[in-house]
Short mmCIF file of C-alpha atoms in Angstrom, two decimals:
data_model
loop_
_atom_site.label_atom_id
_atom_site.label_comp_id
_atom_site.label_asym_id
_atom_site.label_seq_id
_atom_site.Cartn_x
_atom_site.Cartn_y
_atom_site.Cartn_z
CA MET A 188 120.62 158.63 66.11
CA THR A 189 120.31 154.85 65.96
CA THR A 190 121.34 153.06 69.15
CA LEU A 191 123.48 149.94 69.16
CA PRO A 192 120.59 147.64 70.23
CA GLU A 193 118.47 149.09 67.41
CA ALA A 194 121.23 148.51 64.87
CA ASN A 195 121.66 144.92 66.07
CA ALA A 196 117.88 144.35 65.85
CA LYS A 197 117.84 145.74 62.29
CA PHE A 198 120.55 143.30 61.29
CA ALA A 199 118.59 140.46 62.93
CA VAL A 200 115.45 141.25 60.91
CA ASP A 201 117.39 141.68 57.65
CA LEU A 202 119.03 138.27 57.91
CA PHE A 203 115.86 136.57 59.14
CA LYS A 204 113.95 137.72 56.06
CA VAL A 205 116.66 136.30 53.78
CA LEU A 206 116.65 132.96 55.63
CA ALA A 207 112.85 132.82 55.70
CA THR A 208 112.71 133.27 51.92
CA GLU A 209 115.36 130.61 51.31
CA HIS A 210 113.83 128.09 53.77
CA GLN A 211 110.06 128.60 53.55
CA CYS A 212 109.02 125.23 54.94
CA ASP A 213 111.75 124.65 57.53
CA ASN A 214 112.36 125.41 61.15
CA LEU A 215 114.73 128.34 61.54
CA VAL A 216 116.84 129.65 64.37
CA PHE A 217 119.95 131.79 64.55
CA SER A 218 121.62 134.02 67.11
CA PRO A 219 121.75 137.65 65.96
CA VAL A 220 123.94 138.79 68.85
CA ASN A 221 126.53 136.05 68.32
CA LEU A 222 126.62 136.46 64.55
CA THR A 223 127.05 140.20 65.09
CA ALA A 224 130.05 139.37 67.27
CA GLY A 225 131.55 137.29 64.45
CA LEU A 226 131.04 139.99 61.84
CA GLY A 227 132.28 142.65 64.25
CA LEU A 228 135.53 140.71 64.65
CA LEU A 229 135.91 140.49 60.86
CA ALA A 230 135.29 144.24 60.59
CA TYR A 231 137.97 144.84 63.22
CA ALA A 232 140.34 142.62 61.24
CA SER A 233 139.63 144.39 57.95
CA GLY A 234 141.11 147.35 56.17
CA CYS A 235 139.18 150.58 55.89
CA GLU A 236 136.87 149.94 52.92
CA GLN A 237 136.08 146.33 53.82
CA ALA A 238 135.33 147.30 57.42
CA ASP A 239 132.88 149.94 56.16
CA GLN A 240 131.07 147.30 54.08
CA ILE A 241 130.65 145.00 57.08
CA GLU A 242 129.54 147.83 59.35
CA LYS A 243 126.91 148.83 56.79
CA VAL A 244 125.47 145.30 56.86
CA LEU A 245 125.39 145.49 60.68
CA HIS A 246 123.85 149.00 60.53
CA TRP A 247 126.75 150.21 62.66
CA ASP A 248 127.26 153.04 60.19
CA GLU A 249 124.01 154.49 61.55
CA VAL A 250 125.38 154.43 65.10
CA LYS A 251 128.63 156.25 64.41
CA GLU A 252 130.12 158.74 61.98
CA CYS A 253 133.53 158.76 60.32
CA ASP A 254 135.31 162.01 60.98
CA LYS A 255 138.66 160.92 59.56
CA PRO A 256 139.78 158.28 57.06
CA ARG A 257 141.02 155.20 58.82
CA SER A 258 144.51 153.85 58.38
CA ARG A 259 145.14 150.20 57.65
CA SER A 260 147.01 149.64 60.87
CA LEU A 261 145.34 147.63 63.60
CA GLY A 262 144.19 150.80 65.28
CA HIS A 263 142.20 151.68 62.16
CA SER A 264 139.00 152.49 63.98
CA THR A 265 139.23 156.27 64.22
CA THR A 266 135.48 156.50 63.82
CA ARG A 267 133.65 157.77 66.87
CA LEU A 268 130.19 157.86 68.26
CA ARG A 269 128.48 161.20 67.95
CA ARG A 270 128.63 161.57 71.68
CA ALA A 271 132.38 161.32 71.44
CA GLN A 272 132.38 164.09 68.82
CA GLU A 273 130.50 166.33 71.21
CA LYS A 274 133.21 165.72 73.79
CA VAL A 275 135.81 166.71 71.24
CA GLU A 276 133.97 170.00 70.67
CA THR A 277 134.20 170.79 74.35
CA CYS A 278 137.93 170.09 74.42
CA PRO A 279 138.83 173.82 74.27
CA ARG A 280 137.88 174.06 77.96
CA PRO A 281 141.28 172.76 79.04
CA ARG A 282 142.90 175.90 77.50
CA PRO A 283 142.56 177.93 80.72
CA ARG A 284 145.06 175.48 82.24
CA PRO A 285 148.01 177.73 81.30
CA GLU A 286 146.77 180.08 84.08
CA PRO A 287 148.33 177.76 86.65
CA THR A 288 151.66 179.02 85.34
CA LYS A 289 151.09 182.06 87.58
CA PRO A 290 151.93 179.95 90.60
CA GLU A 291 155.50 180.25 89.42
CA ALA A 292 155.57 183.33 91.63
CA THR A 293 154.74 180.97 94.44
CA CYS A 294 157.98 179.14 93.83
CA PRO A 295 159.03 179.99 97.37
CA ARG A 296 156.61 177.29 98.41
CA PRO A 297 159.18 174.66 97.61
CA ARG A 298 161.22 176.17 100.49
CA PRO A 299 159.21 174.23 103.00
CA ARG A 300 160.52 171.15 101.24
CA PRO A 301 163.54 171.17 103.50
CA GLU A 302 161.01 170.65 106.27
CA PRO A 303 160.71 167.02 105.24
CA THR A 304 164.44 167.00 105.80
CA LYS A 305 163.71 167.76 109.46
CA PRO A 306 162.74 164.14 109.87
CA GLU A 307 166.42 163.49 109.31
CA PRO A 308 167.16 164.24 112.93
CA THR A 309 164.49 161.71 113.64
CA CYS A 310 166.83 159.18 112.09
CA PRO A 311 167.40 157.84 115.57
CA ARG A 312 163.97 156.28 115.06
CA PRO A 313 165.57 153.49 113.14
CA ARG A 314 167.33 152.72 116.43
CA PRO A 315 164.29 150.83 117.55
CA ARG A 316 164.94 148.62 114.54
CA PRO A 317 167.24 146.58 116.63
CA GLU A 318 164.11 145.94 118.65
CA PRO A 319 162.97 143.47 116.00
CA THR A 320 166.30 141.85 116.70
CA ARG A 321 165.02 141.23 120.21
CA PRO A 322 162.72 138.55 118.87
CA GLU A 323 165.91 136.87 117.71
CA PRO A 324 166.45 135.48 121.17
CA THR A 325 162.89 134.25 120.93
CA CYS A 326 163.75 132.55 117.65
CA PRO A 327 164.86 129.45 119.50
CA LYS A 328 161.20 129.05 120.52
CA PRO A 329 160.06 128.16 117.01
CA ARG A 330 163.24 126.16 116.45
CA PRO A 331 162.26 123.37 118.79
CA ARG A 332 158.98 123.03 116.85
CA PRO A 333 160.59 121.81 113.66
CA GLU A 334 163.00 119.57 115.57
CA PRO A 335 160.47 116.75 115.90
CA GLU A 336 159.73 117.15 112.19
CA GLN A 337 162.90 116.40 110.26
CA PRO A 338 161.36 117.31 106.87
CA LYS A 339 161.39 121.02 107.79
CA PRO A 340 165.17 121.27 107.62
CA CYS A 341 164.64 120.06 104.06
CA ASP A 342 162.32 123.00 103.56
CA LYS A 343 165.09 125.31 104.72
CA ARG A 344 167.37 123.83 102.14
CA ARG A 345 164.75 124.51 99.49
CA VAL A 346 164.49 128.08 100.65
CA ILE A 347 168.24 128.39 100.27
CA HIS A 348 168.22 126.81 96.82
CA ARG A 349 165.33 128.88 95.48
CA PRO A 350 167.04 132.25 95.57
CA ALA A 351 170.25 130.78 94.16
CA PRO A 352 168.84 129.88 90.70
CA CYS A 353 166.72 133.04 90.71
CA PRO A 354 169.28 135.60 89.63
CA GLU A 355 167.40 138.65 88.48
CA PRO A 356 167.88 137.85 84.76
CA GLU A 357 164.65 135.75 84.95
CA PRO A 358 162.25 138.71 84.91
CA GLU A 359 163.88 139.90 81.68
CA PRO A 360 162.09 137.38 79.43
CA ARG A 361 158.86 138.32 81.20
CA CYS A 362 159.22 141.98 80.33
CA PRO A 363 157.68 141.58 76.85
CA ARG A 364 154.64 139.96 78.46
CA ARG A 365 154.10 142.99 80.63
CA ASP A 366 153.68 145.05 77.48
CA VAL A 367 150.83 142.89 76.13
CA PRO A 368 148.05 144.44 78.24
CA CYS A 369 149.21 147.88 77.13
CA TYR A 370 147.61 147.45 73.68
CA GLU A 371 144.97 150.07 73.06
CA CYS A 372 142.50 148.19 70.91
CA GLU A 373 140.25 151.16 70.24
CA GLU A 374 139.18 154.52 71.58
CA PRO A 375 136.86 154.22 74.59
CA GLU A 376 133.95 155.60 72.56
CA GLY A 377 134.45 153.17 69.66
CA ILE A 378 131.75 150.85 68.36
CA HIS A 379 133.80 147.70 69.01
CA THR A 380 134.35 148.71 72.62
CA ALA A 381 130.63 149.41 73.06
CA PHE A 382 129.70 145.99 71.69
CA SER A 383 132.35 144.29 73.83
CA LYS A 384 130.50 145.55 76.91
CA ILE A 385 127.36 143.76 75.70
CA LEU A 386 129.30 140.52 75.23
CA ALA A 387 130.87 140.86 78.66
CA THR A 388 127.43 141.21 80.23
CA LEU A 389 126.07 138.20 78.36
CA ASN A 390 129.04 136.09 79.46
CA GLU A 391 128.48 136.76 83.13
CA PRO A 392 127.66 133.48 84.91
CA SER A 393 124.03 132.89 85.85
CA SER A 394 122.23 130.07 87.61
CA ASN A 395 119.02 130.97 85.79
CA TYR A 396 120.08 129.97 82.29
CA THR A 397 122.84 128.37 80.25
CA LEU A 398 124.30 130.55 77.53
CA SER A 399 127.43 129.16 75.89
CA PHE A 400 129.44 130.82 73.12
CA ALA A 401 131.86 128.88 70.91
CA ASN A 402 133.70 131.42 68.77
CA LYS A 403 137.15 130.93 67.29
CA LEU A 404 139.01 132.14 64.21
CA TYR A 405 141.25 129.58 62.53
CA GLY A 406 143.93 130.58 60.04
CA ASN A 407 146.26 128.37 58.06
CA LYS A 408 149.67 128.02 59.68
CA ASP A 409 151.36 130.14 57.02
CA ILE A 410 149.26 133.21 57.97
CA ALA A 411 151.19 135.62 60.20
CA PHE A 412 148.70 137.15 62.62
CA ILE A 413 149.55 140.49 64.23
CA GLN A 414 150.15 140.06 67.95
CA LYS A 415 148.01 143.05 68.78
CA PHE A 416 145.08 141.55 66.86
CA LEU A 417 145.36 138.30 68.82
CA TYR A 418 145.09 140.27 72.05
CA CYS A 419 142.25 142.55 70.94
CA ALA A 420 140.20 139.74 69.40
CA LEU A 421 140.15 138.08 72.80
CA LYS A 422 139.62 141.30 74.74
CA LEU A 423 136.86 142.80 72.59
CA TYR A 424 135.13 139.73 71.15
CA LEU A 425 136.14 136.93 73.53
CA THR A 426 137.37 135.05 70.47
CA GLU A 427 140.60 133.10 70.27
CA VAL A 428 142.66 133.18 67.09
CA GLU A 429 144.60 130.03 66.26
CA ASN A 430 146.83 128.78 63.48
CA ALA A 431 146.05 125.31 62.13
CA ASP A 432 147.33 123.15 59.29
CA LEU A 433 144.29 123.63 57.07
CA HIS A 434 146.23 122.89 53.88
CA ASN A 435 147.92 119.62 54.78
CA ALA A 436 145.52 118.16 57.36
CA PRO A 437 142.01 119.56 56.75
CA GLU A 438 140.23 116.44 57.99
CA GLU A 439 142.15 116.33 61.29
CA VAL A 440 141.52 120.03 61.85
CA ARG A 441 137.83 119.56 61.09
CA ARG A 442 137.51 116.86 63.76
CA LEU A 443 139.34 118.99 66.32
CA ILE A 444 137.05 121.95 65.61
CA ASN A 445 133.94 119.79 65.98
CA LEU A 446 135.19 118.39 69.27
CA TRP A 447 136.02 121.85 70.60
CA VAL A 448 132.55 123.19 69.72
CA GLU A 449 130.89 120.14 71.28
CA VAL A 450 132.77 120.70 74.54
CA GLN A 451 132.02 124.43 74.60
CA THR A 452 128.28 123.83 74.09
CA HIS A 453 127.98 121.02 76.66
CA GLY A 454 127.55 118.37 73.99
CA LYS A 455 124.54 120.07 72.38
CA ILE A 456 126.16 121.02 69.05
CA LYS A 457 127.85 118.04 67.43
CA ASP A 458 129.48 117.67 64.02
CA LEU A 459 129.31 121.38 63.25
CA LEU A 460 131.46 120.93 60.16
CA PRO A 461 130.41 117.98 57.97
CA LYS A 462 132.98 115.94 56.11
CA ASP A 463 134.62 117.77 53.19
CA SER A 464 133.14 121.06 54.36
CA PHE A 465 136.42 122.75 53.41
CA ASP A 466 139.42 121.70 51.36
CA CYS A 467 143.17 122.14 51.43
CA LEU A 468 142.88 125.65 49.98
CA ALA A 469 141.15 127.03 53.08
CA GLN A 470 142.72 130.13 54.64
CA LEU A 471 140.43 131.70 57.27
CA LEU A 472 137.66 129.78 58.98
CA LEU A 473 135.46 131.53 61.55
CA VAL A 474 133.44 129.26 63.84
CA ASN A 475 130.48 131.02 65.46
CA ALA A 476 128.16 128.88 67.62
CA LEU A 477 125.78 129.40 70.56
CA TYR A 478 123.71 127.20 72.85
CA PHE A 479 120.90 128.44 75.11
CA LYS A 480 118.60 126.88 77.67
CA GLY A 481 116.77 128.86 80.35
CA GLN A 482 114.53 128.29 83.35
CA TRP A 483 111.11 129.92 83.35
CA GLU A 484 110.10 132.33 86.07
CA VAL A 485 107.26 129.87 86.76
CA LYS A 486 107.64 126.34 85.44
CA PHE A 487 105.15 124.40 83.35
CA ASP A 488 103.65 121.36 85.04
CA LYS A 489 105.13 118.28 83.39
CA GLU A 490 102.00 116.28 84.21
CA LEU A 491 99.97 118.60 82.00
CA THR A 492 102.27 118.17 78.99
CA GLU A 493 100.44 116.12 76.37
CA GLU A 494 100.94 114.89 72.84
CA ALA A 495 98.74 116.98 70.60
CA PRO A 496 98.31 117.50 66.84
CA PHE A 497 100.30 120.22 65.08
CA TYR A 498 99.22 121.69 61.75
CA PRO A 499 102.25 122.71 59.64
CA HIS A 500 101.98 124.60 56.37
CA TYR A 501 102.76 122.89 53.07
CA ALA A 502 102.28 119.46 54.66
CA ASP A 503 100.82 116.47 52.92
CA GLU A 504 97.24 115.97 54.07
CA LYS A 505 97.98 112.29 54.64
CA GLU A 506 100.79 113.13 57.08
CA CYS A 507 99.86 113.45 60.73
CA HIS A 508 102.12 115.63 62.88
CA SER A 509 102.11 115.74 66.64
CA VAL A 510 104.03 117.68 69.26
CA GLN A 511 104.53 117.68 73.01
CA LEU A 512 102.34 120.60 74.11
CA MET A 513 103.06 122.25 77.48
CA HIS A 514 100.21 123.89 79.40
CA ARG A 515 99.95 126.58 82.04
CA LYS A 516 97.37 129.09 83.22
CA GLY A 517 98.78 132.29 84.63
CA VAL A 518 99.22 136.01 84.24
CA TYR A 519 101.43 137.06 81.32
CA ASN A 520 102.01 140.21 79.34
CA ALA A 521 99.95 139.39 76.28
CA GLY A 522 97.56 140.75 73.69
CA THR A 523 96.27 140.47 70.14
CA ILE A 524 97.98 143.05 67.93
CA ASP A 525 97.71 144.07 64.29
CA LEU A 526 101.20 143.53 62.89
CA CYS A 527 101.67 144.09 59.16
CA ASN A 528 97.89 143.80 58.64
CA VAL A 529 97.93 140.42 60.36
CA GLN A 530 96.18 139.69 63.65
CA VAL A 531 98.87 138.22 65.88
CA GLN A 532 98.64 136.85 69.39
CA VAL A 533 101.72 137.97 71.32
CA VAL A 534 102.78 136.67 74.72
CA GLU A 535 105.90 137.30 76.78
CA ILE A 536 107.09 134.37 78.88
CA PRO A 537 109.72 135.53 81.37
CA TYR A 538 112.73 133.52 82.46
CA LYS A 539 113.93 133.57 86.08
CA ASN A 540 114.51 137.03 87.56
CA ASN A 541 113.28 138.53 84.29
CA GLU A 542 116.81 138.44 82.91
CA LEU A 543 115.51 137.14 79.60
CA THR A 544 112.14 136.85 77.89
CA PHE A 545 110.73 134.41 75.36
CA VAL A 546 108.35 136.23 73.00
CA LEU A 547 105.82 134.25 70.96
CA LEU A 548 104.27 135.69 67.77
CA LEU A 549 101.32 133.48 66.74
CA PRO A 550 99.16 134.51 63.76
CA VAL A 551 95.47 134.08 64.56
CA ASP A 552 94.90 132.84 61.04
CA CYS A 553 96.39 129.39 60.55
CA ASN A 554 97.13 129.70 56.83
CA ALA A 555 100.61 130.11 55.33
CA GLU A 556 99.87 133.52 53.82
CA ALA A 557 99.35 135.07 57.27
CA LEU A 558 102.75 133.87 58.50
CA GLU A 559 104.50 134.98 55.30
CA GLN A 560 102.91 138.40 55.57
CA LEU A 561 104.10 138.68 59.17
CA GLU A 562 107.65 137.67 58.19
CA ASP A 563 107.76 140.14 55.29
CA GLY A 564 106.58 143.05 57.44
CA LEU A 565 108.62 142.29 60.56
CA SER A 566 110.76 145.22 61.73
CA HIS A 567 113.26 145.96 64.48
CA GLU A 568 110.60 148.01 66.31
CA HIS A 569 108.52 144.85 66.64
CA LEU A 570 111.41 143.10 68.37
CA LEU A 571 112.19 145.91 70.80
CA ASP A 572 108.89 147.73 71.42
CA LEU A 573 106.12 145.11 71.51
CA SER A 574 105.90 145.30 75.30
CA CYS A 575 104.33 148.73 75.02
CA HIS A 576 101.28 147.17 73.35
CA LEU A 577 100.78 144.35 75.85
CA LYS A 578 99.14 144.21 79.24
CA ALA A 579 99.09 141.74 82.10
CA ILE A 580 96.17 139.36 81.60
CA GLU A 581 95.33 135.81 82.56
CA VAL A 582 96.28 133.42 79.80
CA ASP A 583 95.56 129.75 79.14
CA LEU A 584 98.86 129.05 77.41
CA ALA A 585 99.86 126.01 75.36
CA ILE A 586 103.22 125.97 73.55
CA PRO A 587 105.32 123.15 72.11
CA LYS A 588 108.17 121.57 74.01
CA PHE A 589 110.98 121.55 71.48
CA SER A 590 114.67 121.90 70.74
CA SER A 591 115.89 123.58 67.58
CA GLU A 592 119.28 123.79 65.93
CA LYS A 593 120.28 125.31 62.61
CA SER A 594 123.70 125.55 61.01
CA ILE A 595 124.32 127.96 58.14
CA GLU A 596 127.29 129.18 56.13
CA ALA A 597 126.48 132.77 56.99
CA ASN A 598 128.71 134.42 54.40
CA GLU A 599 126.43 133.01 51.67
CA TYR A 600 123.44 134.98 53.00
CA LEU A 601 125.23 138.31 53.47
CA ASN A 602 125.99 140.81 50.76
CA LEU A 603 129.73 140.72 51.43
CA PRO A 604 131.31 139.05 48.39
CA ASP A 605 134.71 140.71 48.86
CA LEU A 606 135.39 138.78 52.06
CA THR A 607 135.86 135.51 50.17
CA ASP A 608 137.61 136.99 47.12
CA HIS A 609 141.38 136.45 47.29
CA GLU A 610 142.03 139.48 45.10
CA LYS A 611 139.68 141.88 46.90
CA ALA A 612 139.70 140.71 50.52
CA ASP A 613 141.60 143.00 52.89
CA PHE A 614 142.41 141.64 56.35
CA SER A 615 145.34 143.97 56.90
CA GLY A 616 144.10 144.68 60.42
CA ALA A 617 144.76 141.07 61.41
CA THR A 618 147.69 139.80 59.39
CA THR A 619 150.74 140.94 57.47
CA THR A 620 150.26 138.08 54.98
CA GLU A 621 148.82 139.27 51.67
CA GLY A 622 146.10 137.58 49.63
CA VAL A 623 144.27 136.20 52.65
CA ALA A 624 140.50 135.68 52.27
CA LEU A 625 137.69 134.22 54.35
CA THR A 626 136.87 130.63 53.46
CA GLN A 627 133.77 130.17 55.66
CA LEU A 628 131.80 131.86 58.40
CA VAL A 629 129.96 128.92 59.95
CA HIS A 630 127.15 129.93 62.31
CA ASP A 631 125.17 127.53 64.48
CA ALA A 632 122.51 128.19 67.12
CA ALA A 633 120.84 125.61 69.35
CA ILE A 634 118.09 126.27 71.90
CA GLU A 635 115.97 124.11 74.19
CA ILE A 636 112.44 124.90 75.37
CA ASP A 637 110.99 122.68 78.11
CA GLU A 638 108.98 122.84 81.34
CA GLU A 639 111.78 123.60 83.80
CA GLY A 640 111.62 126.73 85.93
CA GLY A 641 110.73 128.21 89.29
CA GLU A 642 107.92 127.22 91.59
CA GLU A 643 104.38 128.54 91.33
CA PRO A 644 104.04 131.55 93.66
CA GLU A 645 101.56 131.28 96.49
CA PRO A 646 98.23 132.89 95.60
CA VAL A 647 97.68 136.28 97.19
CA PRO A 648 94.30 136.51 98.95
CA CYS A 649 92.13 139.09 97.20
CA PRO A 650 89.12 140.91 98.56
CA LYS A 651 85.83 139.58 97.31
CA ASP A 652 84.82 141.15 94.04
CA ARG A 653 81.23 140.83 92.88
CA ARG A 654 82.19 141.50 89.30
CA PRO A 655 82.20 138.37 87.13
CA ARG A 656 85.68 137.01 86.57
CA ARG A 657 86.92 137.13 82.99
CA GLU A 658 87.80 133.89 81.29
CA PRO A 659 91.53 133.52 80.53
CA VAL A 660 92.62 134.28 76.98
CA GLU A 661 93.55 131.08 75.14
CA ILE A 662 96.83 131.08 73.24
CA ARG A 663 97.39 127.67 71.66
CA ALA A 664 100.48 127.38 69.47
CA ASP A 665 99.46 124.36 67.42
CA HIS A 666 100.40 125.90 64.06
CA PRO A 667 103.57 127.66 62.79
CA PHE A 668 104.76 130.73 64.70
CA LEU A 669 107.71 133.06 65.15
CA TYR A 670 109.63 133.56 68.38
CA TYR A 671 112.64 135.35 69.77
CA ILE A 672 114.58 135.43 73.04
CA VAL A 673 115.74 138.83 74.28
CA HIS A 674 118.22 139.70 77.01
CA ASN A 675 116.36 142.48 78.81
CA CYS A 676 119.32 144.40 80.24
CA THR A 677 121.22 144.81 76.95
CA GLN A 678 118.20 144.42 74.61
CA SER A 679 120.20 141.80 72.73
CA ILE A 680 118.40 139.24 70.58
CA ILE A 681 119.84 135.92 71.74
CA ALA A 682 117.81 133.84 69.28
CA LEU A 683 115.29 134.56 66.51
CA GLY A 684 113.44 131.78 64.77
CA ARG A 685 110.43 130.11 63.25
CA PHE A 686 108.80 126.91 64.46
CA ALA A 687 107.27 125.41 61.32
CA LYS A 688 106.89 121.73 62.19
CA PRO A 689 107.93 119.14 64.78
CA GLU A 690 111.24 117.40 64.13
#
């Protein structure tokens, strides 16, 4: 059975191949885990058939099986993981519970219940209660304390006034609020619940990296969202759902969205939505953005960073490209591997505490055909299992210092045409308004790669070895390469991209 990290990696590779074909000469970067969160929310908001289409694109249909047809109510996800089905098979075990009915013969046992009534004679115990009244004579002791401070009598007045306007009717309007957390968004074994645990882990604060999500679903103000969906979208996908006047004030809404995304990403993603990116007919707009910057386990020395030539593919021979190249010699998990009949240098560069890893895939051959062949043959196993083929060796590493950002209208690259069709779209899990369709799913990912990180560890003294020391393996990324950033605990692909040329 396919695991959830494997399914997410399959989706990452599928979309990357589509983007790589459409943008052969450009830098690419997107966040598979965040885009999966956006599509997962849309699946949760969809009716049965539409949800199945989205889950097929995400490969979630390989993780779970449908044992019953789903209803179109918000709790439509009656699908379960196979493990959950096994639990259902073992449910007959509770049948022996009727045996406890035999204790009915032991009904006499309640007779000792009067025993607790025996404490009744101990009622005199409350007599010591007047003892707390004894402190009453001591009350005058605190009284002189407030006497020098006249404001405290004012406090007493406040205490008197507070209970007066607080007749118990006040909690009544709060009662509906108490019911909100009672929503059961999905069965505990459901796919949405499983993915929500990944998101919760990724959103835990860390001093070793900055990972910021900016996800929000906007609907025109005439769309009536189901209250339960508002709650579950936030609980499962950490995504707020908000009504906005998309029809009458699209430009004002666009500026507000851009400002919100800029704040959420610490000013790194600006002007997400260009002018006239949507018109007054917009209905649903899903904003899906992520910013990442991490600190290396061992930093690169800034003094060694140099401007060096970079050799992009499809470049004019007259053009000269240069890049800031960072240098470091150290021990990394690395190796030269045959991937898709291409010799590829692979190196893992860990971030602090090994929470995340930057993986570099550099074709040995500098020509464009080698990179294209690598992109065409890339698979989810390559993203998750490359470590098994690497070993710790000394490396003379040189990689570009760069920042990359890419914004895409993701729904154009996914085979989900029904989402944007007003006649076919089905968002009955999110709204009672009919004829609602998705206008845009805007995805943006921004990452920064620089020298910052931890200090160089002190060298460990080694016994003298007469064997000649091997020269470090040189890995010099001065021509186009692929890379990805993986969260090691959840095996989530934070970013997947191609560095084709300096910008």
